[in-house]
CSV table of N, CA and C in Angstrom, one decimal:
chain,number,residue,atom,x,y,z
P,1,UNK,N,74.3,20.2,37.0
P,1,UNK,CA,75.0,19.0,37.2
P,1,UNK,C,75.2,18.4,36.0
P,2,UNK,N,74.1,18.2,35.0
P,2,UNK,CA,74.4,17.5,33.9
P,2,UNK,C,75.4,18.2,33.0
P,3,UNK,N,75.5,19.4,32.9
P,3,UNK,CA,76.4,20.1,32.0
P,3,UNK,C,77.9,19.9,32.6
P,4,UNK,N,78.1,19.6,33.9
P,4,UNK,CA,79.5,19.4,34.4
P,4,UNK,C,80.0,18.0,34.2
P,5,UNK,N,79.0,17.0,34.2
P,5,UNK,CA,79.3,15.6,33.8
P,5,UNK,C,79.7,15.4,32.3
P,6,UNK,N,78.8,16.2,31.6
P,6,UNK,CA,79.2,16.3,30.0
P,6,UNK,C,80.6,17.0,29.7
P,7,UNK,N,80.9,17.9,30.6
P,7,UNK,CA,82.1,18.7,30.5
P,7,UNK,C,83.3,17.8,31.1
P,8,UNK,N,83.0,17.0,32.0
P,8,UNK,CA,84.2,16.1,32.6
P,8,UNK,C,84.5,15.0,31.6
P,9,UNK,N,83.2,14.5,31.0
P,9,UNK,CA,83.5,13.4,29.9
P,9,UNK,C,84.2,14.0,28.8
P,10,UNK,N,83.9,15.1,28.3
P,10,UNK,CA,84.6,15.8,27.2
P,10,UNK,C,86.0,15.9,27.5
P,11,UNK,N,86.4,16.4,28.8
P,11,UNK,CA,87.8,16.5,29.2
P,11,UNK,C,88.5,15.1,29.1
P,12,UNK,N,87.8,14.1,29.7
P,12,UNK,CA,88.2,12.9,29.7
P,12,UNK,C,88.7,12.2,28.4
P,13,UNK,N,87.6,12.4,27.4
P,13,UNK,CA,88.0,11.9,26.1
P,13,UNK,C,89.2,12.7,25.3
P,14,UNK,N,89.2,13.8,25.6
P,14,UNK,CA,90.4,14.5,25.2
P,14,UNK,C,91.7,14.1,25.7
P,15,UNK,N,91.6,13.9,27.1
P,15,UNK,CA,92.8,13.5,27.7
P,15,UNK,C,93.4,12.0,27.3
P,16,UNK,N,92.1,11.3,26.8
P,16,UNK,CA,92.5,10.0,26.0
P,16,UNK,C,93.5,10.1,25.0
P,17,UNK,N,93.3,11.2,24.2
P,17,UNK,CA,94.1,11.4,23.0
P,17,UNK,C,95.4,12.2,23.3
P,18,UNK,N,95.0,13.3,24.0
P,18,UNK,CA,96.2,14.4,24.2
P,18,UNK,C,96.3,14.7,25.6
P,19,UNK,N,97.2,14.3,26.3
P,19,UNK,CA,97.3,14.5,27.8
P,19,UNK,C,97.2,15.8,28.2
P,20,UNK,N,97.7,16.9,27.6
P,20,UNK,CA,97.8,18.3,28.2
P,20,UNK,C,96.3,18.9,28.1
P,21,UNK,N,95.3,18.3,27.3
P,21,UNK,CA,94.0,18.8,27.3
P,21,UNK,C,93.4,18.9,28.6
P,22,UNK,N,93.6,17.9,29.6
P,22,UNK,CA,92.9,17.8,30.8
P,22,UNK,C,93.5,18.9,31.7
P,23,UNK,N,94.7,19.2,32.0
P,23,UNK,CA,95.1,20.2,32.7
P,23,UNK,C,94.9,21.6,32.3
P,24,UNK,N,94.6,21.8,31.0
P,24,UNK,CA,94.3,23.0,30.4
P,24,UNK,C,92.9,23.3,30.5
P,25,UNK,N,92.1,22.4,29.9
P,25,UNK,CA,90.5,22.6,29.8
P,25,UNK,C,89.9,22.3,31.1
P,26,UNK,N,90.3,21.6,32.1
P,26,UNK,CA,89.6,21.4,33.4
P,26,UNK,C,89.4,22.7,34.2
P,27,UNK,N,90.4,23.2,34.5
P,27,UNK,CA,90.4,24.8,35.1
P,27,UNK,C,89.5,25.8,34.4
P,28,UNK,N,89.7,25.7,33.0
P,28,UNK,CA,88.8,26.5,32.3
P,28,UNK,C,87.2,26.3,32.4
P,29,UNK,N,87.1,24.9,32.7
P,29,UNK,CA,85.5,24.5,32.9
P,29,UNK,C,85.1,24.7,34.4
P,30,UNK,N,86.1,25.2,35.2
P,30,UNK,CA,85.6,25.5,36.6
P,30,UNK,C,85.8,24.4,37.7
P,31,UNK,N,86.7,23.3,37.2
P,31,UNK,CA,87.0,22.2,38.0
P,31,UNK,C,88.3,22.4,38.9
P,32,UNK,N,88.3,21.7,40.2
P,32,UNK,CA,89.4,22.1,41.0
P,32,UNK,C,90.6,21.1,40.5
P,33,UNK,N,91.7,21.3,41.4
P,33,UNK,CA,93.1,20.7,41.1
P,33,UNK,C,92.7,19.0,41.2
P,34,UNK,N,92.2,18.6,42.1
P,34,UNK,CA,92.0,17.2,42.4
P,34,UNK,C,91.1,16.4,41.2
P,35,UNK,N,90.0,17.3,40.9
P,35,UNK,CA,89.1,16.6,39.9
P,35,UNK,C,90.0,16.6,38.6
P,36,UNK,N,90.8,17.7,38.3
P,36,UNK,CA,91.4,17.9,37.2
P,36,UNK,C,92.6,16.7,37.0
P,37,UNK,N,93.2,16.3,38.0
P,37,UNK,CA,94.2,15.3,38.0
P,37,UNK,C,93.5,14.1,37.9
P,38,UNK,N,92.4,13.8,38.5
P,38,UNK,CA,91.6,12.5,38.3
P,38,UNK,C,91.3,12.3,36.8
P,39,UNK,N,90.6,13.2,36.3
P,39,UNK,CA,90.1,13.1,35.0
P,39,UNK,C,91.3,12.9,33.9
P,40,UNK,N,92.2,13.6,34.1
P,40,UNK,CA,93.4,13.5,33.1
P,40,UNK,C,94.1,12.1,33.4
P,41,UNK,N,94.3,11.7,34.7
P,41,UNK,CA,95.0,10.5,34.7
P,41,UNK,C,94.1,9.3,34.2
P,42,UNK,N,92.8,9.4,34.4
P,42,UNK,CA,91.8,8.4,33.9
P,42,UNK,C,91.7,8.4,32.4
P,43,UNK,N,91.8,9.4,31.8
P,43,UNK,CA,91.8,9.5,30.3
P,43,UNK,C,93.1,9.0,29.8
P,44,UNK,N,94.2,9.3,30.3
P,44,UNK,CA,95.4,8.6,29.8
P,44,UNK,C,95.6,7.1,30.0
P,45,UNK,N,95.1,6.9,31.4
P,45,UNK,CA,95.1,5.2,31.6
P,45,UNK,C,94.1,4.6,30.8
P,46,UNK,N,93.2,5.0,30.5
P,46,UNK,CA,92.1,4.4,29.6
P,46,UNK,C,92.8,4.0,28.2
P,47,UNK,N,93.5,5.2,27.8
P,47,UNK,CA,94.2,5.0,26.6
P,47,UNK,C,95.4,3.9,26.6
P,48,UNK,N,96.0,4.0,27.7
P,48,UNK,CA,97.1,2.9,28.1
P,48,UNK,C,96.4,1.5,27.8
P,49,UNK,N,95.7,1.2,28.7
P,49,UNK,CA,94.9,0.2,28.9
P,49,UNK,C,94.3,-0.3,27.6
P,50,UNK,N,93.6,0.3,26.8
P,50,UNK,CA,93.0,-0.3,25.7
P,50,UNK,C,94.3,-0.5,24.6
P,51,UNK,N,95.2,0.5,24.3
P,51,UNK,CA,96.1,0.3,23.5
P,51,UNK,C,97.4,-0.8,23.9
P,52,UNK,N,97.4,-1.1,25.2
P,52,UNK,CA,98.2,-2.2,25.5
P,52,UNK,C,97.7,-3.4,25.1
P,53,UNK,N,96.5,-3.6,25.3
P,53,UNK,CA,95.7,-4.8,24.9
P,53,UNK,C,95.5,-5.0,23.5
P,54,UNK,N,95.2,-3.9,22.7
P,54,UNK,CA,95.1,-4.0,21.3
P,54,UNK,C,96.3,-3.5,20.5
P,55,UNK,N,97.4,-3.2,21.2
P,55,UNK,CA,98.6,-2.8,20.6
P,55,UNK,C,99.2,-3.6,19.5
P,56,UNK,N,99.2,-4.8,19.7
P,56,UNK,CA,100.0,-5.6,18.6
P,56,UNK,C,99.3,-5.7,17.4
P,57,UNK,N,97.9,-6.0,17.7
P,57,UNK,CA,97.1,-6.0,16.5
P,57,UNK,C,97.1,-4.7,15.6
P,58,UNK,N,96.9,-3.6,16.6
P,58,UNK,CA,97.1,-2.4,15.8
P,58,UNK,C,98.2,-2.0,15.2
P,59,UNK,N,99.5,-2.2,15.9
P,59,UNK,CA,100.6,-2.0,15.2
P,59,UNK,C,100.9,-2.9,13.9
P,60,UNK,N,100.3,-4.1,13.9
P,60,UNK,CA,100.5,-4.9,12.7
P,60,UNK,C,99.6,-4.3,11.6
P,61,UNK,N,98.6,-3.9,11.7
P,61,UNK,CA,97.6,-3.3,10.7
P,61,UNK,C,98.4,-2.1,10.3
P,62,UNK,N,98.8,-1.2,11.1
P,62,UNK,CA,99.3,0.0,10.7
P,62,UNK,C,100.6,-0.2,10.0
P,63,UNK,N,101.4,-1.1,10.4
P,63,UNK,CA,102.7,-1.5,9.9
P,63,UNK,C,102.5,-2.0,8.0
P,64,UNK,N,101.3,-2.6,8.0
P,64,UNK,CA,100.9,-3.2,6.7
P,64,UNK,C,100.6,-2.0,5.8
P,65,UNK,N,100.0,-1.0,6.5
P,65,UNK,CA,100.0,0.1,5.3
P,65,UNK,C,101.2,1.0,5.1
P,66,UNK,N,101.9,1.1,6.3
P,66,UNK,CA,103.3,2.2,6.3
P,66,UNK,C,104.2,1.6,5.5
P,67,UNK,N,104.3,0.2,5.6
P,67,UNK,CA,105.6,-0.4,4.9
P,67,UNK,C,105.6,-0.2,3.4
P,68,UNK,N,104.4,0.0,2.9
P,68,UNK,CA,104.3,0.2,1.3
P,68,UNK,C,104.7,1.7,1.0
P,69,UNK,N,104.6,2.5,1.9
P,69,UNK,CA,104.9,3.8,1.6
P,69,UNK,C,106.2,4.5,2.1
P,70,UNK,N,106.6,3.9,3.5
P,70,UNK,CA,107.7,4.7,4.1
P,70,UNK,C,108.8,3.7,4.5
P,71,UNK,N,110.0,4.3,4.5
P,71,UNK,CA,111.2,3.5,5.0
P,71,UNK,C,111.0,3.3,6.6
P,72,UNK,N,111.6,2.2,7.0
P,72,UNK,CA,111.5,1.8,8.4
P,72,UNK,C,112.5,2.9,9.2
P,73,UNK,N,113.8,3.2,8.6
P,73,UNK,CA,114.6,3.8,9.5
P,73,UNK,C,114.4,5.3,9.1
P,74,UNK,N,113.6,6.0,9.6
P,74,UNK,CA,113.1,7.5,9.5
P,74,UNK,C,113.8,8.3,10.6
P,75,UNK,N,114.3,9.3,10.4
P,75,UNK,CA,114.8,10.1,11.5
P,75,UNK,C,114.0,10.2,12.9
P,76,UNK,N,112.7,10.2,12.8
P,76,UNK,CA,111.8,10.1,13.9
P,76,UNK,C,111.9,8.7,14.6
P,77,UNK,N,112.0,7.7,13.8
P,77,UNK,CA,112.2,6.4,14.3
P,77,UNK,C,113.8,6.2,15.1
P,78,UNK,N,114.7,6.5,14.4
P,78,UNK,CA,115.8,6.7,15.1
P,78,UNK,C,115.9,7.4,16.5
P,79,UNK,N,115.3,8.6,16.5
P,79,UNK,CA,115.3,9.1,17.8
P,79,UNK,C,114.5,8.3,18.9
P,80,UNK,N,113.3,7.8,18.3
P,80,UNK,CA,112.8,6.9,19.4
P,80,UNK,C,113.7,5.8,19.8
P,81,UNK,N,114.3,5.1,18.9
P,81,UNK,CA,115.3,4.0,19.4
P,81,UNK,C,116.3,4.5,20.3
P,82,UNK,N,116.9,5.8,19.9
P,82,UNK,CA,117.9,6.3,20.8
P,82,UNK,C,117.4,6.7,22.2
P,83,UNK,N,116.1,7.1,22.2
P,83,UNK,CA,115.6,7.4,23.7
P,83,UNK,C,115.3,6.1,24.5
P,84,UNK,N,114.7,5.0,23.6
P,84,UNK,CA,114.7,3.7,24.2
P,84,UNK,C,116.1,3.0,24.9
P,85,UNK,N,117.1,3.2,23.9
P,85,UNK,CA,118.5,2.5,24.4
P,85,UNK,C,119.0,3.4,25.7
P,86,UNK,N,118.7,4.7,25.6
P,86,UNK,CA,119.3,5.6,26.7
P,86,UNK,C,118.6,5.6,27.9
P,87,UNK,N,117.3,5.6,28.0
P,87,UNK,CA,116.4,5.7,29.1
P,87,UNK,C,115.4,4.5,29.3
P,88,UNK,N,115.1,3.8,28.4
P,88,UNK,CA,114.3,2.6,28.6
P,88,UNK,C,112.9,3.0,28.7
P,89,UNK,N,112.1,1.9,29.5
P,89,UNK,CA,110.7,2.1,29.8
P,89,UNK,C,110.5,3.2,30.5
P,90,UNK,N,111.2,3.6,31.7
P,90,UNK,CA,111.0,4.7,32.3
P,90,UNK,C,111.0,6.1,31.7
P,91,UNK,N,112.1,6.2,30.8
P,91,UNK,CA,112.3,7.4,30.0
P,91,UNK,C,111.0,7.5,29.1
P,92,UNK,N,110.7,6.5,28.3
P,92,UNK,CA,109.5,6.7,27.5
P,92,UNK,C,108.3,7.0,28.2
P,93,UNK,N,107.9,6.4,29.4
P,93,UNK,CA,106.9,6.6,30.1
P,93,UNK,C,106.9,8.0,30.7
P,94,UNK,N,108.0,8.6,31.1
P,94,UNK,CA,108.2,9.9,31.8
P,94,UNK,C,108.0,11.0,30.7
P,95,UNK,N,108.2,10.8,29.2
P,95,UNK,CA,108.4,11.7,28.2
P,95,UNK,C,107.2,11.5,27.5
P,96,UNK,N,106.2,10.5,27.7
P,96,UNK,CA,104.8,10.4,27.1
P,96,UNK,C,104.0,11.5,27.1
P,97,UNK,N,103.7,12.2,28.4
P,97,UNK,CA,102.8,13.2,28.5
P,97,UNK,C,103.4,14.7,27.8
P,98,UNK,N,104.8,14.6,27.8
P,98,UNK,CA,105.3,15.8,27.2
P,98,UNK,C,105.6,16.0,25.7
P,99,UNK,N,106.1,14.7,25.1
P,99,UNK,CA,106.4,14.6,23.9
P,99,UNK,C,105.4,13.8,23.0
P,100,UNK,N,105.2,12.6,23.6
P,100,UNK,CA,104.2,11.5,22.6
P,100,UNK,C,102.8,11.7,23.2
P,101,UNK,N,101.9,11.4,22.5
P,101,UNK,CA,100.5,11.1,22.9
P,101,UNK,C,100.5,10.1,24.0
P,102,UNK,N,99.3,9.8,24.8
P,102,UNK,CA,99.4,8.6,25.4
P,102,UNK,C,99.2,7.3,24.5
P,103,UNK,N,98.5,7.4,23.4
P,103,UNK,CA,98.5,6.4,22.5
P,103,UNK,C,100.0,5.9,21.9
P,104,UNK,N,100.7,7.0,21.5
P,104,UNK,CA,101.9,7.0,21.0
P,104,UNK,C,102.9,6.4,21.8
P,105,UNK,N,102.9,6.9,23.1
P,105,UNK,CA,103.9,6.3,24.1
P,105,UNK,C,103.6,4.7,24.5
P,106,UNK,N,102.4,4.3,24.5
P,106,UNK,CA,102.0,3.0,24.8
P,106,UNK,C,102.3,2.1,23.6
P,107,UNK,N,102.2,2.7,22.3
P,107,UNK,CA,102.6,1.7,21.3
P,107,UNK,C,104.1,1.6,21.2
P,108,UNK,N,104.8,2.7,21.5
P,108,UNK,CA,106.3,2.5,21.6
P,108,UNK,C,106.7,1.5,22.7
P,109,UNK,N,106.2,1.5,23.8
P,109,UNK,CA,106.4,0.5,24.7
P,109,UNK,C,106.0,-0.9,24.3
P,110,UNK,N,104.7,-1.0,23.7
P,110,UNK,CA,104.3,-2.3,23.2
P,110,UNK,C,105.2,-2.8,22.2
P,111,UNK,N,105.7,-1.9,21.2
P,111,UNK,CA,106.5,-2.4,20.0
P,111,UNK,C,107.9,-2.8,20.6
P,112,UNK,N,108.2,-2.3,21.6
P,112,UNK,CA,109.7,-2.6,22.2
P,112,UNK,C,109.6,-4.0,23.0
P,113,UNK,N,108.3,-4.5,23.2
P,113,UNK,CA,108.2,-5.6,24.0
P,113,UNK,C,108.2,-5.6,25.5
P,114,UNK,N,107.6,-4.5,26.0
P,114,UNK,CA,107.6,-4.2,27.4
P,114,UNK,C,106.3,-5.1,27.8
P,115,UNK,N,106.6,-5.6,29.3
P,115,UNK,CA,105.5,-6.4,29.7
P,115,UNK,C,104.2,-5.3,30.0
P,116,UNK,N,103.2,-5.9,30.0
P,116,UNK,CA,101.9,-5.1,30.3
P,116,UNK,C,101.7,-4.4,31.7
P,117,UNK,N,102.2,-5.4,32.6
P,117,UNK,CA,102.3,-4.7,34.0
P,117,UNK,C,103.1,-3.6,34.1
P,118,UNK,N,104.2,-3.8,33.6
P,118,UNK,CA,105.4,-2.7,33.6
P,118,UNK,C,105.0,-1.4,32.7
P,119,UNK,N,104.2,-1.6,31.7
P,119,UNK,CA,103.6,-0.5,31.0
P,119,UNK,C,102.6,0.2,31.8
P,120,UNK,N,101.6,-0.6,32.4
P,120,UNK,CA,100.7,0.2,33.4
P,120,UNK,C,101.4,1.0,34.5
P,121,UNK,N,102.4,0.2,35.2
P,121,UNK,CA,102.9,0.9,36.3
P,121,UNK,C,103.6,2.0,35.9
P,122,UNK,N,104.5,2.2,35.0
P,122,UNK,CA,105.1,3.3,34.6
P,122,UNK,C,104.5,4.4,34.0
P,123,UNK,N,103.3,4.0,33.1
P,123,UNK,CA,102.4,5.2,32.6
P,123,UNK,C,101.5,5.7,33.7
P,124,UNK,N,101.2,5.0,34.8
P,124,UNK,CA,100.4,5.4,35.8
P,124,UNK,C,101.2,6.5,36.6
P,125,UNK,N,102.4,6.0,37.0
P,125,UNK,CA,103.1,7.1,37.9
P,125,UNK,C,103.5,8.3,37.1
P,126,UNK,N,103.8,8.0,35.7
P,126,UNK,CA,104.1,9.2,34.8
P,126,UNK,C,102.7,10.1,34.8
P,127,UNK,N,101.7,9.6,34.6
P,127,UNK,CA,100.3,10.3,34.4
P,127,UNK,C,100.1,11.1,35.7
P,128,UNK,N,100.2,10.4,36.9
P,128,UNK,CA,100.0,11.1,38.1
P,128,UNK,C,101.0,12.3,38.3
P,129,UNK,N,102.2,12.0,38.1
P,129,UNK,CA,103.2,13.2,38.2
P,129,UNK,C,102.9,14.3,37.5
P,130,UNK,N,102.8,14.0,36.0
P,130,UNK,CA,102.5,15.2,35.0
P,130,UNK,C,101.3,15.8,35.2
P,131,UNK,N,100.1,15.1,35.6
P,131,UNK,CA,98.9,15.8,35.8
P,131,UNK,C,99.1,16.7,37.0
P,132,UNK,N,99.7,16.3,38.1
P,132,UNK,CA,99.8,16.9,39.2
P,132,UNK,C,100.6,18.2,38.9
P,133,UNK,N,101.8,18.1,38.3
P,133,UNK,CA,102.6,19.2,37.9
P,133,UNK,C,101.7,20.2,37.1
P,134,UNK,N,101.2,19.8,36.0
P,134,UNK,CA,100.4,20.7,35.2
P,134,UNK,C,99.2,21.4,35.9
P,135,UNK,N,98.6,20.7,36.6
P,135,UNK,CA,97.5,21.1,37.3
P,135,UNK,C,97.7,22.2,38.4
P,136,UNK,N,98.8,22.1,39.0
P,136,UNK,CA,99.3,23.1,40.0
P,136,UNK,C,99.9,24.3,39.4
P,137,UNK,N,100.4,24.0,38.3
P,137,UNK,CA,101.2,25.2,37.7
P,137,UNK,C,100.4,25.9,36.6
P,138,UNK,N,99.2,25.4,36.2
P,138,UNK,CA,98.1,26.2,35.2
P,138,UNK,C,98.0,27.5,35.7
P,139,UNK,N,97.5,27.5,37.0
P,139,UNK,CA,97.1,28.8,37.4
P,139,UNK,C,98.2,29.8,37.7
P,140,UNK,N,99.4,29.2,38.1
P,140,UNK,CA,100.4,30.2,38.1
P,140,UNK,C,100.9,30.8,36.7
P,141,UNK,N,100.8,29.9,35.7
P,141,UNK,CA,101.0,30.2,34.3
P,141,UNK,C,100.1,31.3,33.9
P,142,UNK,N,98.8,31.2,34.1
P,142,UNK,CA,97.8,32.3,33.6
P,142,UNK,C,98.0,33.6,34.5
P,143,UNK,N,99.0,33.6,35.4
P,143,UNK,CA,98.9,34.9,36.0
P,143,UNK,C,100.1,35.7,35.5
P,144,UNK,N,100.9,35.1,34.5
P,144,UNK,CA,102.0,35.9,33.8
P,144,UNK,C,101.3,36.8,33.0
P,145,UNK,N,101.7,38.2,33.0
P,145,UNK,CA,101.3,39.1,32.3
P,145,UNK,C,100.7,38.9,30.7
P,146,UNK,N,101.6,38.4,30.2
P,146,UNK,CA,101.6,37.9,28.7
P,146,UNK,C,100.3,37.1,28.5
P,147,UNK,N,100.3,35.9,29.3
P,147,UNK,CA,99.0,35.3,29.2
P,147,UNK,C,97.7,35.7,29.5
P,148,UNK,N,97.7,36.6,30.5
P,148,UNK,CA,96.6,37.4,30.9
P,148,UNK,C,96.0,38.3,29.9
P,149,UNK,N,97.0,39.0,29.1
P,149,UNK,CA,96.6,39.8,28.0
P,149,UNK,C,96.1,39.0,26.7
P,150,UNK,N,96.6,37.8,26.7
P,150,UNK,CA,96.0,37.0,25.7
P,150,UNK,C,94.7,36.5,26.0
P,151,UNK,N,94.6,36.1,27.2
P,151,UNK,CA,93.1,35.6,27.6
P,151,UNK,C,92.0,36.7,27.8
P,152,UNK,N,92.6,37.9,28.2
P,152,UNK,CA,91.6,39.1,28.3
P,152,UNK,C,91.1,39.4,29.5
């Protein structure tokens, strides 16, 4: 019992920083689909909550350090602005588990001035959607002969 709680907490904290860690590690630890989804969503939404509340302060301190070293208009920043103009809040939230980390996606939304309520809503449905997709498909992926051979 104690080991499973420690495993869940570890998966939770890894999902806090990298979304895909939850759906990959929870089945490996022996947890079911529902538990995997709940832990992954909880990890991402904790990250979103904290970095939405602290996002502006974090961004200001980070920008003070970065401004001295890097130009503002880098290819990466231009791609983010293009994504924002093309898809808006919904697109950034949808792509956060795939491309960005939960922290990165949240900071992008905060820096473009999205309202906190909208950030929470869009990141929640995105987290639920992608956690469900990844959790349900991980077993199917592991049945592919190439991955079976890798795992042993």
